[in-house]
């Protein structure tokens, strides 16, 4: 069976996406379930699950801001991780210098 690619084009199950791992660890630090975080942020618990497993990138600035606010983490830090995830995307964009 071939692994289905996630939203970044990588096989599911790979844990190289910094934002996904970081968000999961911060949610666990708060002792919240995915459903509780989802309710606080205003998204479905399935969305939180997909974000934490790397199956879905965070594409909404509002969701990114709410995640940072609810988890009491720096918005700039989280944004840097999300940007880093996009840079790792197969065939993704690079800085133009």
mmCIF file of N, CA and C in Angstrom:
data_model
loop_
_atom_site.group_PDB
_atom_site.id
_atom_site.type_symbol
_atom_site.label_atom_id
_atom_site.label_comp_id
_atom_site.label_asym_id
_atom_site.label_seq_id
_atom_site.Cartn_x
_atom_site.Cartn_y
_atom_site.Cartn_z
ATOM 1 N N UNK A 1 0.849 -1.182 0.000
ATOM 2 C CA UNK A 1 0.000 0.000 0.000
ATOM 3 C C UNK A 1 0.892 1.242 0.000
ATOM 4 N N UNK A 2 0.597 2.164 -0.866
ATOM 5 C CA UNK A 2 1.371 3.395 -0.989
ATOM 6 C C UNK A 2 0.756 4.453 -0.089
ATOM 7 N N UNK A 3 1.619 5.164 0.655
ATOM 8 C CA UNK A 3 1.131 6.224 1.549
ATOM 9 C C UNK A 3 0.569 7.381 0.724
ATOM 10 N N UNK A 4 -0.589 7.864 1.150
ATOM 11 C CA UNK A 4 -1.193 9.021 0.504
ATOM 12 C C UNK A 4 -0.411 10.275 0.850
ATOM 13 N N UNK A 5 -0.154 11.142 -0.111
ATOM 14 C CA UNK A 5 0.555 12.378 0.223
ATOM 15 C C UNK A 5 -0.324 13.306 1.040
ATOM 16 N N UNK A 6 0.337 14.078 1.909
ATOM 17 C CA UNK A 6 -0.405 15.056 2.699
ATOM 18 C C UNK A 6 -0.498 16.358 1.905
ATOM 19 N N UNK A 7 -0.941 17.413 2.552
ATOM 20 C CA UNK A 7 -1.160 18.682 1.862
ATOM 21 C C UNK A 7 0.119 19.288 1.296
ATOM 22 N N UNK A 8 1.267 18.872 1.811
ATOM 23 C CA UNK A 8 2.535 19.406 1.318
ATOM 24 C C UNK A 8 3.153 18.494 0.269
ATOM 25 N N UNK A 9 2.472 17.414 -0.107
ATOM 26 C CA UNK A 9 2.997 16.517 -1.116
ATOM 27 C C UNK A 9 3.902 15.439 -0.566
ATOM 28 N N UNK A 10 4.033 15.343 0.743
ATOM 29 C CA UNK A 10 4.860 14.323 1.377
ATOM 30 C C UNK A 10 3.976 13.178 1.836
ATOM 31 N N UNK A 11 4.496 11.947 1.893
ATOM 32 C CA UNK A 11 3.683 10.837 2.378
ATOM 33 C C UNK A 11 3.207 11.089 3.803
ATOM 34 N N UNK A 12 1.952 10.737 4.074
ATOM 35 C CA UNK A 12 1.411 10.893 5.422
ATOM 36 C C UNK A 12 2.234 10.090 6.405
ATOM 37 N N UNK A 13 2.308 10.580 7.624
ATOM 38 C CA UNK A 13 3.057 9.869 8.640
ATOM 39 C C UNK A 13 4.449 10.423 8.838
ATOM 40 N N UNK A 14 4.953 11.209 7.901
ATOM 41 C CA UNK A 14 6.253 11.817 8.108
ATOM 42 C C UNK A 14 6.096 12.967 9.084
ATOM 43 N N UNK A 15 7.025 13.054 10.030
ATOM 44 C CA UNK A 15 6.881 14.058 11.082
ATOM 45 C C UNK A 15 7.929 15.150 10.972
ATOM 46 N N UNK A 16 8.176 15.620 9.770
ATOM 47 C CA UNK A 16 9.195 16.639 9.583
ATOM 48 C C UNK A 16 8.627 18.050 9.582
ATOM 49 N N UNK A 17 7.343 18.205 9.819
ATOM 50 C CA UNK A 17 6.736 19.521 9.757
ATOM 51 C C UNK A 17 6.712 20.157 11.130
ATOM 52 N N UNK A 18 7.527 21.162 11.324
ATOM 53 C CA UNK A 18 7.697 21.798 12.608
ATOM 54 C C UNK A 18 6.432 22.355 13.220
ATOM 55 N N UNK A 19 5.584 23.020 12.430
ATOM 56 C CA UNK A 19 4.376 23.626 12.983
ATOM 57 C C UNK A 19 3.435 22.568 13.530
ATOM 58 N N UNK A 20 3.274 21.476 12.831
ATOM 59 C CA UNK A 20 2.364 20.413 13.266
ATOM 60 C C UNK A 20 2.799 19.844 14.613
ATOM 61 N N UNK A 21 4.054 19.498 14.720
ATOM 62 C CA UNK A 21 4.576 18.935 15.973
ATOM 63 C C UNK A 21 4.516 19.957 17.106
ATOM 64 N N UNK A 22 4.851 21.187 16.800
ATOM 65 C CA UNK A 22 4.860 22.236 17.815
ATOM 66 C C UNK A 22 3.455 22.498 18.350
ATOM 67 N N UNK A 23 2.483 22.575 17.455
ATOM 68 C CA UNK A 23 1.109 22.811 17.889
ATOM 69 C C UNK A 23 0.601 21.661 18.752
ATOM 70 N N UNK A 24 0.896 20.432 18.345
ATOM 71 C CA UNK A 24 0.459 19.287 19.139
ATOM 72 C C UNK A 24 1.078 19.331 20.531
ATOM 73 N N UNK A 25 2.381 19.622 20.600
ATOM 74 C CA UNK A 25 3.051 19.642 21.905
ATOM 75 C C UNK A 25 2.504 20.762 22.788
ATOM 76 N N UNK A 26 2.176 21.902 22.192
ATOM 77 C CA UNK A 26 1.636 23.003 22.979
ATOM 78 C C UNK A 26 0.214 22.689 23.452
ATOM 79 N N UNK A 27 -0.578 22.035 22.618
ATOM 80 C CA UNK A 27 -1.932 21.631 23.030
ATOM 81 C C UNK A 27 -1.849 20.642 24.184
ATOM 82 N N UNK A 28 -0.934 19.685 24.081
ATOM 83 C CA UNK A 28 -0.766 18.699 25.149
ATOM 84 C C UNK A 28 -0.259 19.362 26.426
ATOM 85 N N UNK A 29 0.592 20.372 26.286
ATOM 86 C CA UNK A 29 1.094 21.125 27.447
ATOM 87 C C UNK A 29 -0.056 21.772 28.202
ATOM 88 N N UNK A 30 -1.072 22.209 27.471
ATOM 89 C CA UNK A 30 -2.247 22.838 28.078
ATOM 90 C C UNK A 30 -3.242 21.790 28.587
ATOM 91 N N UNK A 31 -2.958 20.518 28.353
ATOM 92 C CA UNK A 31 -3.857 19.413 28.729
ATOM 93 C C UNK A 31 -5.232 19.539 28.082
ATOM 94 N N UNK A 32 -5.256 19.949 26.810
ATOM 95 C CA UNK A 32 -6.493 20.081 26.066
ATOM 96 C C UNK A 32 -6.605 18.965 25.047
ATOM 97 N N UNK A 33 -7.818 18.549 24.785
ATOM 98 C CA UNK A 33 -8.070 17.612 23.691
ATOM 99 C C UNK A 33 -8.092 18.417 22.386
ATOM 100 N N UNK A 34 -8.041 17.697 21.281
ATOM 101 C CA UNK A 34 -8.157 18.377 19.993
ATOM 102 C C UNK A 34 -9.510 19.075 19.884
ATOM 103 N N UNK A 35 -10.550 18.443 20.405
ATOM 104 C CA UNK A 35 -11.894 19.037 20.352
ATOM 105 C C UNK A 35 -11.961 20.332 21.159
ATOM 106 N N UNK A 36 -11.292 20.358 22.310
ATOM 107 C CA UNK A 36 -11.306 21.577 23.129
ATOM 108 C C UNK A 36 -10.568 22.715 22.433
ATOM 109 N N UNK A 37 -9.403 22.427 21.861
ATOM 110 C CA UNK A 37 -8.673 23.460 21.135
ATOM 111 C C UNK A 37 -9.485 23.937 19.938
ATOM 112 N N UNK A 38 -10.097 23.001 19.230
ATOM 113 C CA UNK A 38 -10.907 23.357 18.063
ATOM 114 C C UNK A 38 -12.021 24.321 18.447
ATOM 115 N N UNK A 39 -12.700 24.044 19.551
ATOM 116 C CA UNK A 39 -13.789 24.919 20.005
ATOM 117 C C UNK A 39 -13.266 26.306 20.349
ATOM 118 N N UNK A 40 -12.108 26.371 20.960
ATOM 119 C CA UNK A 40 -11.527 27.662 21.334
ATOM 120 C C UNK A 40 -11.109 28.475 20.113
ATOM 121 N N UNK A 41 -10.634 27.771 19.069
ATOM 122 C CA UNK A 41 -10.135 28.443 17.866
ATOM 123 C C UNK A 41 -11.263 28.719 16.869
ATOM 124 N N UNK A 42 -12.326 27.916 16.933
ATOM 125 C CA UNK A 42 -13.442 28.110 16.014
ATOM 126 C C UNK A 42 -13.337 27.292 14.748
ATOM 127 N N UNK A 43 -12.693 26.127 14.849
ATOM 128 C CA UNK A 43 -12.590 25.200 13.724
ATOM 129 C C UNK A 43 -13.057 23.828 14.203
ATOM 130 N N UNK A 44 -13.158 22.882 13.307
ATOM 131 C CA UNK A 44 -13.587 21.541 13.707
ATOM 132 C C UNK A 44 -12.418 20.780 14.335
ATOM 133 N N UNK A 45 -12.749 19.767 15.138
ATOM 134 C CA UNK A 45 -11.689 18.953 15.717
ATOM 135 C C UNK A 45 -10.973 18.170 14.629
ATOM 136 N N UNK A 46 -11.657 17.861 13.528
ATOM 137 C CA UNK A 46 -10.998 17.195 12.393
ATOM 138 C C UNK A 46 -9.930 18.103 11.791
ATOM 139 N N UNK A 47 -10.201 19.405 11.747
ATOM 140 C CA UNK A 47 -9.208 20.352 11.223
ATOM 141 C C UNK A 47 -7.962 20.362 12.101
ATOM 142 N N UNK A 48 -8.147 20.390 13.410
ATOM 143 C CA UNK A 48 -6.998 20.358 14.322
ATOM 144 C C UNK A 48 -6.219 19.062 14.119
ATOM 145 N N UNK A 49 -6.916 17.953 14.005
ATOM 146 C CA UNK A 49 -6.255 16.669 13.792
ATOM 147 C C UNK A 49 -5.431 16.684 12.510
ATOM 148 N N UNK A 50 -6.001 17.194 11.434
ATOM 149 C CA UNK A 50 -5.279 17.232 10.148
ATOM 150 C C UNK A 50 -4.082 18.173 10.204
ATOM 151 N N UNK A 51 -4.220 19.284 10.910
ATOM 152 C CA UNK A 51 -3.088 20.210 11.055
ATOM 153 C C UNK A 51 -1.972 19.532 11.841
ATOM 154 N N UNK A 52 -2.324 18.870 12.944
ATOM 155 C CA UNK A 52 -1.314 18.247 13.805
ATOM 156 C C UNK A 52 -0.628 17.047 13.159
ATOM 157 N N UNK A 53 -1.268 16.423 12.199
ATOM 158 C CA UNK A 53 -0.654 15.270 11.526
ATOM 159 C C UNK A 53 0.004 15.666 10.214
ATOM 160 N N UNK A 54 -0.042 16.945 9.867
ATOM 161 C CA UNK A 54 0.592 17.402 8.640
ATOM 162 C C UNK A 54 -0.213 17.116 7.394
ATOM 163 N N UNK A 55 -1.470 16.738 7.551
ATOM 164 C CA UNK A 55 -2.312 16.461 6.394
ATOM 165 C C UNK A 55 -2.931 17.727 5.817
ATOM 166 N N UNK A 56 -2.901 18.807 6.605
ATOM 167 C CA UNK A 56 -3.496 20.056 6.149
ATOM 168 C C UNK A 56 -2.624 21.223 6.597
ATOM 169 N N UNK A 57 -2.222 22.069 5.659
ATOM 170 C CA UNK A 57 -1.467 23.262 6.063
ATOM 171 C C UNK A 57 -2.396 24.311 6.656
ATOM 172 N N UNK A 58 -1.856 25.190 7.461
ATOM 173 C CA UNK A 58 -2.638 26.304 7.993
ATOM 174 C C UNK A 58 -2.613 27.391 6.932
ATOM 175 N N UNK A 59 -3.744 27.623 6.309
ATOM 176 C CA UNK A 59 -3.804 28.601 5.223
ATOM 177 C C UNK A 59 -4.536 29.873 5.617
ATOM 178 N N UNK A 60 -5.167 29.863 6.772
ATOM 179 C CA UNK A 60 -5.922 31.030 7.232
ATOM 180 C C UNK A 60 -5.107 31.799 8.271
ATOM 181 N N UNK A 61 -4.908 33.066 7.996
ATOM 182 C CA UNK A 61 -4.199 33.915 8.952
ATOM 183 C C UNK A 61 -4.986 34.021 10.251
ATOM 184 N N UNK A 62 -6.302 34.074 10.151
ATOM 185 C CA UNK A 62 -7.137 34.149 11.348
ATOM 186 C C UNK A 62 -6.960 32.902 12.220
ATOM 187 N N UNK A 63 -6.942 31.728 11.592
ATOM 188 C CA UNK A 63 -6.734 30.483 12.348
ATOM 189 C C UNK A 63 -5.362 30.474 12.993
ATOM 190 N N UNK A 64 -4.365 30.924 12.268
ATOM 191 C CA UNK A 64 -3.007 30.986 12.803
ATOM 192 C C UNK A 64 -2.952 31.903 14.018
ATOM 193 N N UNK A 65 -3.596 33.055 13.933
ATOM 194 C CA UNK A 65 -3.601 34.000 15.051
ATOM 195 C C UNK A 65 -4.343 33.429 16.252
ATOM 196 N N UNK A 66 -5.472 32.763 16.003
ATOM 197 C CA UNK A 66 -6.248 32.177 17.110
ATOM 198 C C UNK A 66 -5.485 31.048 17.783
ATOM 199 N N UNK A 67 -4.794 30.219 16.989
ATOM 200 C CA UNK A 67 -3.992 29.135 17.565
ATOM 201 C C UNK A 67 -2.915 29.708 18.480
ATOM 202 N N UNK A 68 -2.211 30.723 17.993
ATOM 203 C CA UNK A 68 -1.161 31.342 18.804
ATOM 204 C C UNK A 68 -1.747 31.940 20.076
ATOM 205 N N UNK A 69 -2.874 32.624 19.963
ATOM 206 C CA UNK A 69 -3.508 33.264 21.118
ATOM 207 C C UNK A 69 -3.964 32.218 22.143
ATOM 208 N N UNK A 70 -4.686 31.218 21.704
ATOM 209 C CA UNK A 70 -5.236 30.226 22.626
ATOM 210 C C UNK A 70 -4.150 29.376 23.279
ATOM 211 N N UNK A 71 -3.080 29.095 22.546
ATOM 212 C CA UNK A 71 -2.006 28.258 23.091
ATOM 213 C C UNK A 71 -0.934 29.088 23.793
ATOM 214 N N UNK A 72 -1.126 30.421 23.840
ATOM 215 C CA UNK A 72 -0.191 31.330 24.506
ATOM 216 C C UNK A 72 1.233 31.157 23.979
ATOM 217 N N UNK A 73 1.330 31.177 22.646
ATOM 218 C CA UNK A 73 2.641 31.077 22.003
ATOM 219 C C UNK A 73 2.814 32.304 21.110
ATOM 220 N N UNK A 74 4.039 32.604 20.786
ATOM 221 C CA UNK A 74 4.323 33.764 19.962
ATOM 222 C C UNK A 74 3.842 33.582 18.536
ATOM 223 N N UNK A 75 3.077 34.565 18.058
ATOM 224 C CA UNK A 75 2.585 34.509 16.679
ATOM 225 C C UNK A 75 3.752 34.440 15.701
ATOM 226 N N UNK A 76 4.780 35.251 15.925
ATOM 227 C CA UNK A 76 5.934 35.264 15.021
ATOM 228 C C UNK A 76 6.622 33.906 14.976
ATOM 229 N N UNK A 77 6.737 33.255 16.132
ATOM 230 C CA UNK A 77 7.355 31.927 16.178
ATOM 231 C C UNK A 77 6.543 30.922 15.374
ATOM 232 N N UNK A 78 5.233 30.939 15.569
ATOM 233 C CA UNK A 78 4.371 30.009 14.854
ATOM 234 C C UNK A 78 4.385 30.299 13.357
ATOM 235 N N UNK A 79 4.334 31.561 12.990
ATOM 236 C CA UNK A 79 4.381 31.933 11.579
ATOM 237 C C UNK A 79 5.689 31.472 10.941
ATOM 238 N N UNK A 80 6.797 31.603 11.654
ATOM 239 C CA UNK A 80 8.085 31.143 11.134
ATOM 240 C C UNK A 80 8.076 29.641 10.860
ATOM 241 N N UNK A 81 7.461 28.877 11.759
ATOM 242 C CA UNK A 81 7.362 27.434 11.552
ATOM 243 C C UNK A 81 6.498 27.103 10.343
ATOM 244 N N UNK A 82 5.391 27.804 10.192
ATOM 245 C CA UNK A 82 4.506 27.563 9.050
ATOM 246 C C UNK A 82 5.227 27.902 7.746
ATOM 247 N N UNK A 83 5.938 29.023 7.727
ATOM 248 C CA UNK A 83 6.698 29.400 6.531
ATOM 249 C C UNK A 83 7.770 28.356 6.239
ATOM 250 N N UNK A 84 8.433 27.874 7.278
ATOM 251 C CA UNK A 84 9.427 26.818 7.094
ATOM 252 C C UNK A 84 8.819 25.560 6.512
ATOM 253 N N UNK A 85 7.595 25.231 6.939
ATOM 254 C CA UNK A 85 6.902 24.069 6.387
ATOM 255 C C UNK A 85 6.657 24.248 4.892
ATOM 256 N N UNK A 86 6.235 25.442 4.488
ATOM 257 C CA UNK A 86 5.990 25.697 3.081
ATOM 258 C C UNK A 86 7.281 25.615 2.275
ATOM 259 N N UNK A 87 8.379 26.029 2.868
ATOM 260 C CA UNK A 87 9.662 25.962 2.168
ATOM 261 C C UNK A 87 10.091 24.522 1.928
ATOM 262 N N UNK A 88 9.679 23.621 2.830
ATOM 263 C CA UNK A 88 10.026 22.208 2.673
ATOM 264 C C UNK A 88 9.119 21.514 1.668
ATOM 265 N N UNK A 89 8.070 22.183 1.276
ATOM 266 C CA UNK A 89 7.114 21.601 0.340
ATOM 267 C C UNK A 89 7.839 21.189 -0.939
ATOM 268 N N UNK A 90 7.513 20.040 -1.425
ATOM 269 C CA UNK A 90 8.117 19.565 -2.676
ATOM 270 C C UNK A 90 7.818 20.564 -3.786
ATOM 271 N N UNK A 91 8.862 21.106 -4.379
ATOM 272 C CA UNK A 91 8.698 22.083 -5.442
ATOM 273 C C UNK A 91 8.209 23.422 -4.937
ATOM 274 N N UNK A 92 8.321 23.643 -3.635
ATOM 275 C CA UNK A 92 7.823 24.869 -3.022
ATOM 276 C C UNK A 92 8.642 26.079 -3.404
ATOM 277 N N UNK A 93 8.195 27.230 -2.923
ATOM 278 C CA UNK A 93 8.845 28.497 -3.251
ATOM 279 C C UNK A 93 10.128 28.668 -2.447
ATOM 280 N N UNK A 94 10.972 29.495 -2.961
ATOM 281 C CA UNK A 94 12.222 29.832 -2.282
ATOM 282 C C UNK A 94 12.336 31.347 -2.245
ATOM 283 N N UNK A 95 13.139 31.837 -1.305
ATOM 284 C CA UNK A 95 13.396 33.279 -1.262
ATOM 285 C C UNK A 95 14.081 33.686 -2.549
ATOM 286 N N UNK A 96 13.683 34.817 -3.063
ATOM 287 C CA UNK A 96 14.341 35.341 -4.262
ATOM 288 C C UNK A 96 15.364 36.368 -3.811
ATOM 289 N N UNK A 97 16.610 36.085 -4.095
ATOM 290 C CA UNK A 97 17.670 37.004 -3.689
ATOM 291 C C UNK A 97 18.452 37.482 -4.871
#
